[in-house]
mmCIF file of C-alpha atoms in Angstrom:
data_model
loop_
_atom_site.group_PDB
_atom_site.id
_atom_site.type_symbol
_atom_site.label_atom_id
_atom_site.label_comp_id
_atom_site.label_asym_id
_atom_site.label_seq_id
_atom_site.Cartn_x
_atom_site.Cartn_y
_atom_site.Cartn_z
ATOM 1 C CA MET A 199 115.242 241.465 91.476
ATOM 2 C CA LEU A 200 117.622 238.888 91.731
ATOM 3 C CA LYS A 201 121.491 239.679 93.120
ATOM 4 C CA HIS A 202 124.386 236.782 93.403
ATOM 5 C CA GLU A 203 125.169 238.361 97.216
ATOM 6 C CA ASP A 204 121.123 236.795 97.695
ATOM 7 C CA MET A 205 121.979 233.860 96.667
ATOM 8 C CA ILE A 206 123.922 230.188 98.079
ATOM 9 C CA GLU A 207 125.282 227.841 95.084
ATOM 10 C CA MET A 208 123.572 224.194 95.216
ATOM 11 C CA GLY A 209 125.161 222.665 92.249
ATOM 12 C CA ARG A 210 124.489 222.556 88.339
ATOM 13 C CA LEU A 211 122.447 221.122 85.986
ATOM 14 C CA THR A 212 125.006 218.441 83.762
ATOM 15 C CA LYS A 213 122.531 216.743 81.346
ATOM 16 C CA VAL A 214 119.338 216.196 79.777
ATOM 17 C CA HIS A 215 117.815 212.855 81.352
ATOM 18 C CA GLY A 216 115.114 211.595 79.359
ATOM 19 C CA LEU A 217 112.979 213.299 76.815
ATOM 20 C CA LYS A 218 110.238 214.950 79.168
ATOM 21 C CA GLY A 219 112.480 217.519 80.340
ATOM 22 C CA GLU A 220 113.853 216.260 83.616
ATOM 23 C CA LEU A 221 117.687 217.075 83.918
ATOM 24 C CA ASN A 222 120.785 216.015 85.721
ATOM 25 C CA PHE A 223 121.712 217.955 89.288
ATOM 26 C CA VAL A 224 124.921 217.671 90.803
ATOM 27 C CA PHE A 225 124.663 219.143 94.496
ATOM 28 C CA THR A 226 127.715 221.618 95.220
ATOM 29 C CA SER A 227 125.875 222.021 98.424
ATOM 30 C CA ASP A 228 124.914 219.883 101.351
ATOM 31 C CA ALA A 229 121.598 222.588 101.686
ATOM 32 C CA TRP A 230 119.618 220.637 99.866
ATOM 33 C CA ASP A 231 118.600 218.435 102.590
ATOM 34 C CA GLU A 232 117.790 221.527 105.078
ATOM 35 C CA ILE A 233 115.270 223.110 102.255
ATOM 36 C CA ASP A 234 111.958 222.613 100.965
ATOM 37 C CA ALA A 235 111.892 224.705 98.107
ATOM 38 C CA LYS A 236 108.946 225.121 95.473
ATOM 39 C CA TYR A 237 111.906 227.020 93.007
ATOM 40 C CA LEU A 238 115.540 227.147 92.531
ATOM 41 C CA ILE A 239 117.426 229.995 90.928
ATOM 42 C CA VAL A 240 118.910 229.267 87.422
ATOM 43 C CA GLU A 241 121.483 231.120 86.190
ATOM 44 C CA THR A 242 120.930 231.304 82.340
ATOM 45 C CA ASP A 243 122.523 233.931 79.796
ATOM 46 C CA GLY A 244 124.052 235.482 83.152
ATOM 47 C CA LEU A 245 120.555 236.408 84.552
ATOM 48 C CA LEU A 246 119.210 234.893 87.786
ATOM 49 C CA VAL A 247 116.050 233.028 86.943
ATOM 50 C CA PRO A 248 113.403 231.266 89.557
ATOM 51 C CA PHE A 249 112.380 228.066 87.743
ATOM 52 C CA PHE A 250 109.335 226.088 89.923
ATOM 53 C CA LEU A 251 110.172 222.702 90.539
ATOM 54 C CA GLU A 252 107.322 219.901 89.242
ATOM 55 C CA ASP A 253 109.484 216.751 90.539
ATOM 56 C CA TYR A 254 112.551 215.898 91.661
ATOM 57 C CA ARG A 255 113.995 212.150 92.971
ATOM 58 C CA PHE A 256 117.586 211.668 94.096
ATOM 59 C CA LYS A 257 119.612 209.694 91.773
ATOM 60 C CA ASN A 258 122.288 209.008 94.596
ATOM 61 C CA ASP A 259 123.891 210.689 97.511
ATOM 62 C CA GLU A 260 125.764 213.699 95.220
ATOM 63 C CA GLU A 261 122.935 214.206 92.312
ATOM 64 C CA ALA A 262 119.032 213.799 91.386
ATOM 65 C CA PHE A 263 116.533 214.288 88.755
ATOM 66 C CA LEU A 264 114.877 217.420 88.521
ATOM 67 C CA LYS A 265 111.487 218.619 86.837
ATOM 68 C CA PHE A 266 110.466 222.049 86.043
ATOM 69 C CA LYS A 267 107.641 223.674 85.055
ATOM 70 C CA ARG A 268 107.400 224.627 81.816
ATOM 71 C CA ILE A 269 109.993 222.581 80.797
ATOM 72 C CA ASP A 270 108.222 219.555 79.183
ATOM 73 C CA ASN A 271 111.063 218.385 76.385
ATOM 74 C CA ASP A 272 114.425 217.516 76.049
ATOM 75 C CA SER A 273 115.194 220.274 73.611
ATOM 76 C CA GLN A 274 114.058 222.836 76.272
ATOM 77 C CA ALA A 275 116.058 221.139 79.255
ATOM 78 C CA ASN A 276 119.320 220.810 77.021
ATOM 79 C CA GLU A 277 119.200 224.798 77.193
ATOM 80 C CA LEU A 278 119.660 224.732 81.039
ATOM 81 C CA THR A 279 122.569 222.123 81.108
ATOM 82 C CA GLY A 280 125.985 223.590 81.956
ATOM 83 C CA CYS A 281 123.730 225.895 84.427
ATOM 84 C CA THR A 282 124.583 226.863 87.672
ATOM 85 C CA VAL A 283 122.084 226.330 90.195
ATOM 86 C CA TYR A 284 121.282 228.232 93.409
ATOM 87 C CA ILE A 285 118.551 229.216 96.056
ATOM 88 C CA GLU A 286 117.722 232.524 98.022
ATOM 89 C CA ARG A 287 119.525 232.696 101.609
ATOM 90 C CA LYS A 288 116.358 233.317 102.530
ATOM 91 C CA GLN A 289 114.810 229.584 102.092
ATOM 92 C CA LEU A 290 117.515 228.449 104.224
ATOM 93 C CA PRO A 291 116.634 227.414 107.767
ATOM 94 C CA LYS A 292 117.297 230.230 110.309
ATOM 95 C CA ASN A 293 120.840 229.816 111.693
ATOM 96 C CA TYR A 294 121.962 227.303 109.340
ATOM 97 C CA MET A 295 124.536 229.401 107.560
ATOM 98 C CA GLU A 296 126.017 230.239 110.920
ATOM 99 C CA ASP A 297 126.216 226.711 112.086
ATOM 100 C CA LYS A 298 127.873 225.604 108.691
ATOM 101 C CA VAL A 299 130.812 228.614 109.585
ATOM 102 C CA ALA A 300 130.961 227.502 112.502
ATOM 103 C CA GLU A 301 131.591 223.414 111.609
ATOM 104 C CA GLY A 302 134.170 224.474 108.702
ATOM 105 C CA ASP A 303 131.764 223.826 106.315
ATOM 106 C CA ILE A 304 131.136 227.148 104.790
ATOM 107 C CA SER A 305 134.068 229.832 104.637
ATOM 108 C CA ILE A 306 133.680 232.853 106.565
ATOM 109 C CA ASP A 307 134.095 234.942 103.256
ATOM 110 C CA PHE A 308 130.522 234.265 103.325
ATOM 111 C CA TYR A 309 129.493 237.293 105.383
ATOM 112 C CA ILE A 310 131.029 239.731 102.986
ATOM 113 C CA GLY A 311 128.249 242.206 102.744
ATOM 114 C CA TYR A 312 127.019 241.634 105.810
ATOM 115 C CA THR A 313 126.424 245.171 107.696
ATOM 116 C CA ILE A 314 127.686 245.041 111.108
ATOM 117 C CA GLN A 315 125.912 246.843 114.425
ATOM 118 C CA ALA A 316 127.076 247.273 117.860
ATOM 119 C CA ASP A 317 125.634 249.015 120.387
ATOM 120 C CA GLY A 318 122.556 250.265 118.158
ATOM 121 C CA ALA A 319 124.495 252.264 115.655
ATOM 122 C CA THR A 320 125.953 250.835 112.380
ATOM 123 C CA ILE A 321 129.424 250.431 111.836
ATOM 124 C CA GLY A 322 129.724 249.246 108.352
ATOM 125 C CA VAL A 323 129.885 246.972 105.756
ATOM 126 C CA ILE A 324 132.257 243.701 105.912
ATOM 127 C CA ASP A 325 134.053 244.127 102.433
ATOM 128 C CA GLY A 326 136.804 241.589 103.322
ATOM 129 C CA VAL A 327 138.445 238.694 105.544
ATOM 130 C CA ASP A 328 141.497 237.924 106.179
ATOM 131 C CA ASP A 329 141.991 234.338 107.753
ATOM 132 C CA SER A 330 145.978 234.299 106.894
ATOM 133 C CA THR A 331 146.705 234.341 110.823
ATOM 134 C CA ALA A 332 145.004 232.554 113.856
ATOM 135 C CA ASN A 333 142.820 235.639 114.402
ATOM 136 C CA VAL A 334 140.127 236.269 111.781
ATOM 137 C CA LEU A 335 139.206 239.655 110.706
ATOM 138 C CA PHE A 336 136.941 240.913 108.676
ATOM 139 C CA SER A 337 137.480 244.241 106.904
ATOM 140 C CA VAL A 338 134.790 246.728 107.179
ATOM 141 C CA ALA A 339 134.009 249.969 104.949
ATOM 142 C CA THR A 340 132.164 252.707 107.417
ATOM 143 C CA PRO A 341 129.633 254.911 106.129
ATOM 144 C CA THR A 342 131.823 257.313 105.974
ATOM 145 C CA GLY A 343 134.429 255.879 103.437
ATOM 146 C CA GLY A 344 136.756 254.991 106.468
ATOM 147 C CA GLU A 345 138.175 251.198 106.806
ATOM 148 C CA LEU A 346 137.968 249.103 110.193
ATOM 149 C CA ILE A 347 139.605 246.200 110.844
ATOM 150 C CA ILE A 348 137.469 244.011 113.354
ATOM 151 C CA PRO A 349 138.036 240.463 114.881
ATOM 152 C CA ALA A 350 135.571 237.870 113.859
ATOM 153 C CA SER A 351 135.585 236.341 117.026
ATOM 154 C CA ASP A 352 132.339 234.317 118.127
ATOM 155 C CA ASP A 353 133.147 236.125 121.730
ATOM 156 C CA TYR A 354 131.892 239.602 119.706
ATOM 157 C CA ILE A 355 129.129 238.307 117.629
ATOM 158 C CA VAL A 356 125.663 238.622 119.268
ATOM 159 C CA GLU A 357 123.743 237.657 116.615
ATOM 160 C CA ILE A 358 123.623 237.090 112.729
ATOM 161 C CA ASN A 359 120.727 237.592 110.511
ATOM 162 C CA ASP A 360 121.088 236.168 107.414
ATOM 163 C CA GLU A 361 117.562 237.276 106.312
ATOM 164 C CA GLN A 362 118.825 240.900 106.617
ATOM 165 C CA LYS A 363 122.622 240.497 105.821
ATOM 166 C CA LEU A 364 123.049 241.769 109.774
ATOM 167 C CA MET A 365 125.642 241.039 111.838
ATOM 168 C CA VAL A 366 125.682 242.408 115.747
ATOM 169 C CA MET A 367 128.488 242.302 117.642
ATOM 170 C CA ASN A 368 129.570 243.251 121.346
ATOM 171 C CA LEU A 369 132.939 245.349 120.589
ATOM 172 C CA PRO A 370 135.370 245.807 123.247
ATOM 173 C CA GLU A 371 135.424 249.560 124.830
ATOM 174 C CA GLY A 372 138.488 251.481 122.536
ATOM 175 C CA LEU A 373 138.233 248.781 119.438
ATOM 176 C CA LEU A 374 136.306 251.353 117.078
ATOM 177 C CA ASP A 375 139.274 254.012 118.065
ATOM 178 C CA LEU A 376 142.234 252.102 117.081
ATOM 179 C CA ASP A 377 143.307 253.457 113.606
#
């Protein structure tokens, strides 16, 4: 089953182009340049539905014309106008999201839902980010129902696996003992 937390928003289908089912697609992410997608995920009626690409061509730096397989006329295409388009995170190149966060192009909130491991043990799941101070902090829900605050520092992050939504950290001794 497709889930929102496994998706990256790419843009929106804004209008029908022509009579043969082509749609105008406006980008909200530059990830489009980084992938070779055979399909896109379209949110329609609250559901995430894969649509296979038949063809696409760029209109300009911010828009493209998309043609999905089995969408063959303007009436069918019109049903998709206004819909948000996503790709699955697993379609992105390795380290793409980590690099975008480091460059400041994507919010650190991207990591909400990632599991943190340290010293081979699961610490918990990131359920919030506090970036209101100079030191960004992860709020982590532990398997026992507790809550930990862990610095979101590059110095502590050893590895990030976007496919598994896993962050491996090397934390200072005693940090996990703080309340």
